[in-house]
Coordinates of C-alpha atoms in Angstrom, one line a residue:
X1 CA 9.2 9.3 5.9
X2 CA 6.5 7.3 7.9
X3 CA 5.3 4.4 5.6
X4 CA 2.3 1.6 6.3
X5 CA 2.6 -1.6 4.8
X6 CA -1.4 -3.3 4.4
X7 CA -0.8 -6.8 3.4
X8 CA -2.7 -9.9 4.8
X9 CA 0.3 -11.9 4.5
X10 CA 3.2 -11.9 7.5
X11 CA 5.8 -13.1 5.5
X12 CA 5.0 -10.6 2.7
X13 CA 4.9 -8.0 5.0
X14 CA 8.4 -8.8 6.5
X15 CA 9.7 -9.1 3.2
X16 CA 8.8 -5.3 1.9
X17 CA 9.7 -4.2 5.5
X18 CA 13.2 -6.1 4.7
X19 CA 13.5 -4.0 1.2
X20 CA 12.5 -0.9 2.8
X21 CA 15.3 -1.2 5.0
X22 CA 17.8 -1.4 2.6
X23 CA 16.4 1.5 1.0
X24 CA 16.5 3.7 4.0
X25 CA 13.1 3.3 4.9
X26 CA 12.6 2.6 8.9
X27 CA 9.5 4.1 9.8
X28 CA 7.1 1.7 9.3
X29 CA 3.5 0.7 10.5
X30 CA 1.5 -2.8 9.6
X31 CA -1.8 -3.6 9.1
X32 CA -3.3 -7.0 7.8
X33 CA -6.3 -5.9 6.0
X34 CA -8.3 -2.5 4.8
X35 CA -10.2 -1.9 8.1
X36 CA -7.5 -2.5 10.6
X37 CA -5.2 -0.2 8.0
X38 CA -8.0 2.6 8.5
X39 CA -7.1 2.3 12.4
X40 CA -3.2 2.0 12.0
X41 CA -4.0 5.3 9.7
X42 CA -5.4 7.3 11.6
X43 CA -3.7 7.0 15.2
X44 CA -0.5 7.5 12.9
X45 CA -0.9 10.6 10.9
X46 CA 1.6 11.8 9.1
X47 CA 1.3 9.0 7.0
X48 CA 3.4 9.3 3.6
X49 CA 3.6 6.4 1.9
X50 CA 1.2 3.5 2.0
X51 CA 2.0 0.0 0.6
X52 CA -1.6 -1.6 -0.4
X53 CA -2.1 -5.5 -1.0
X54 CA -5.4 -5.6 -3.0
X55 CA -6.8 -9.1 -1.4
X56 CA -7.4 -9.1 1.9
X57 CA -9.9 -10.6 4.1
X58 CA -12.4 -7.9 6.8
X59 CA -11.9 -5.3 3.7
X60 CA -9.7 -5.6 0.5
X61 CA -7.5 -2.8 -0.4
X62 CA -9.9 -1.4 -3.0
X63 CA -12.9 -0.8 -0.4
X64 CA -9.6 0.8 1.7
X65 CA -8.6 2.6 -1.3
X66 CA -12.0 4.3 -2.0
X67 CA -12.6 4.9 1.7
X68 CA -9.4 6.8 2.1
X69 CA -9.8 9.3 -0.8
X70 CA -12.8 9.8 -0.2
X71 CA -11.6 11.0 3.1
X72 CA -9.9 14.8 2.9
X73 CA -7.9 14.1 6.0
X74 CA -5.5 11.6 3.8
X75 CA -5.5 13.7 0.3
X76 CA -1.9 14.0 0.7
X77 CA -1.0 10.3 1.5
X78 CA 0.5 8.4 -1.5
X79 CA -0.8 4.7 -2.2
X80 CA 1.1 2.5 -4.4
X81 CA -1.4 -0.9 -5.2
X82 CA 1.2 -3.6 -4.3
X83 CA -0.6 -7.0 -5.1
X84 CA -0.2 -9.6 -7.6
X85 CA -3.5 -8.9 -9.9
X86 CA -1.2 -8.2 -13.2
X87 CA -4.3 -7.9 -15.4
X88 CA -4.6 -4.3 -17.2
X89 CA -7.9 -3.6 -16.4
X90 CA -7.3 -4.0 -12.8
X91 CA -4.5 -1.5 -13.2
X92 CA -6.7 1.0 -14.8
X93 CA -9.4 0.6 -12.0
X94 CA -7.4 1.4 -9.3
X95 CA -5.8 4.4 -11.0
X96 CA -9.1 5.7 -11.8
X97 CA -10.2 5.0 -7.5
X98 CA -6.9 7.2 -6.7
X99 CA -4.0 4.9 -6.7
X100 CA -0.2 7.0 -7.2
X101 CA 1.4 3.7 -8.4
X102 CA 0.7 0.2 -9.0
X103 CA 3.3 -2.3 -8.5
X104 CA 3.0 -6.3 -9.1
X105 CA 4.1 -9.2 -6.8
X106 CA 7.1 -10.1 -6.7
X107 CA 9.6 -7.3 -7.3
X108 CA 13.1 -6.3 -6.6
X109 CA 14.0 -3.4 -4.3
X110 CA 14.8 -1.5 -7.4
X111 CA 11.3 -1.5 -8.8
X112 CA 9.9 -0.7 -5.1
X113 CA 12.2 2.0 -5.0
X114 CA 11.0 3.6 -8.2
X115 CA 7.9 2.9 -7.6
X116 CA 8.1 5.1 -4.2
X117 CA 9.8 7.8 -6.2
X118 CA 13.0 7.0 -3.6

């Protein structure tokens, strides 16, 4: 399973890396906003699993979000909305722009892991 973290934070990023770890999960790619995370993407298909910060400078994860489904090339790629926006309706839009799970900042490995379906 080949997973890319988006996140404009370092430290967040090394801290999901660290919990993917411990739940088996070692192939991983980074990107620090939408529009590098369209690059990572696509120079690293199969892509199964990607971890999406919603706030990011050059292009949020929503802009990233939209541009990927709309995009038949990644219809099988799973994105899980991994931010700290906690607010229903936020929820609700990404769901309805293609999201497979939605997850809030912070979390435990458990939650990540069922949120991944691991």
């Amino acid at each position: 399973m080949k997973l890319l973290l988006v996140d404009d934070s370092t430290v967040m990023r090394r801290m999901m890396k660290n919990q993917l770890g411990q739940l088996g999960v070692t192939d991983t790619v980074e990107a620090s906003n939408g529009q590098e995370a369209l690059e990572v993407l696509a120079s690293n298909m199969p892509v199964d699993i990607i971890l999406l910060d919603w706030n990011m400078p050059v292009m949020d994860g929503m802009t990233f979000l939209k541009t990927v489904r709309a995009d038949n090339t990644y219809k099988d790629v799973k994105i899980v909305m991994c931010t700290s926006e906690s607010e229903k309706s936020k929820v609700i839009v990404a769901m309805k722009e293609g999201v497979n799970n939605y997850i809030v900042k912070p979390f435990t490995p458990e939650a990540l892991q069922e949120k991944l379906g691991l």
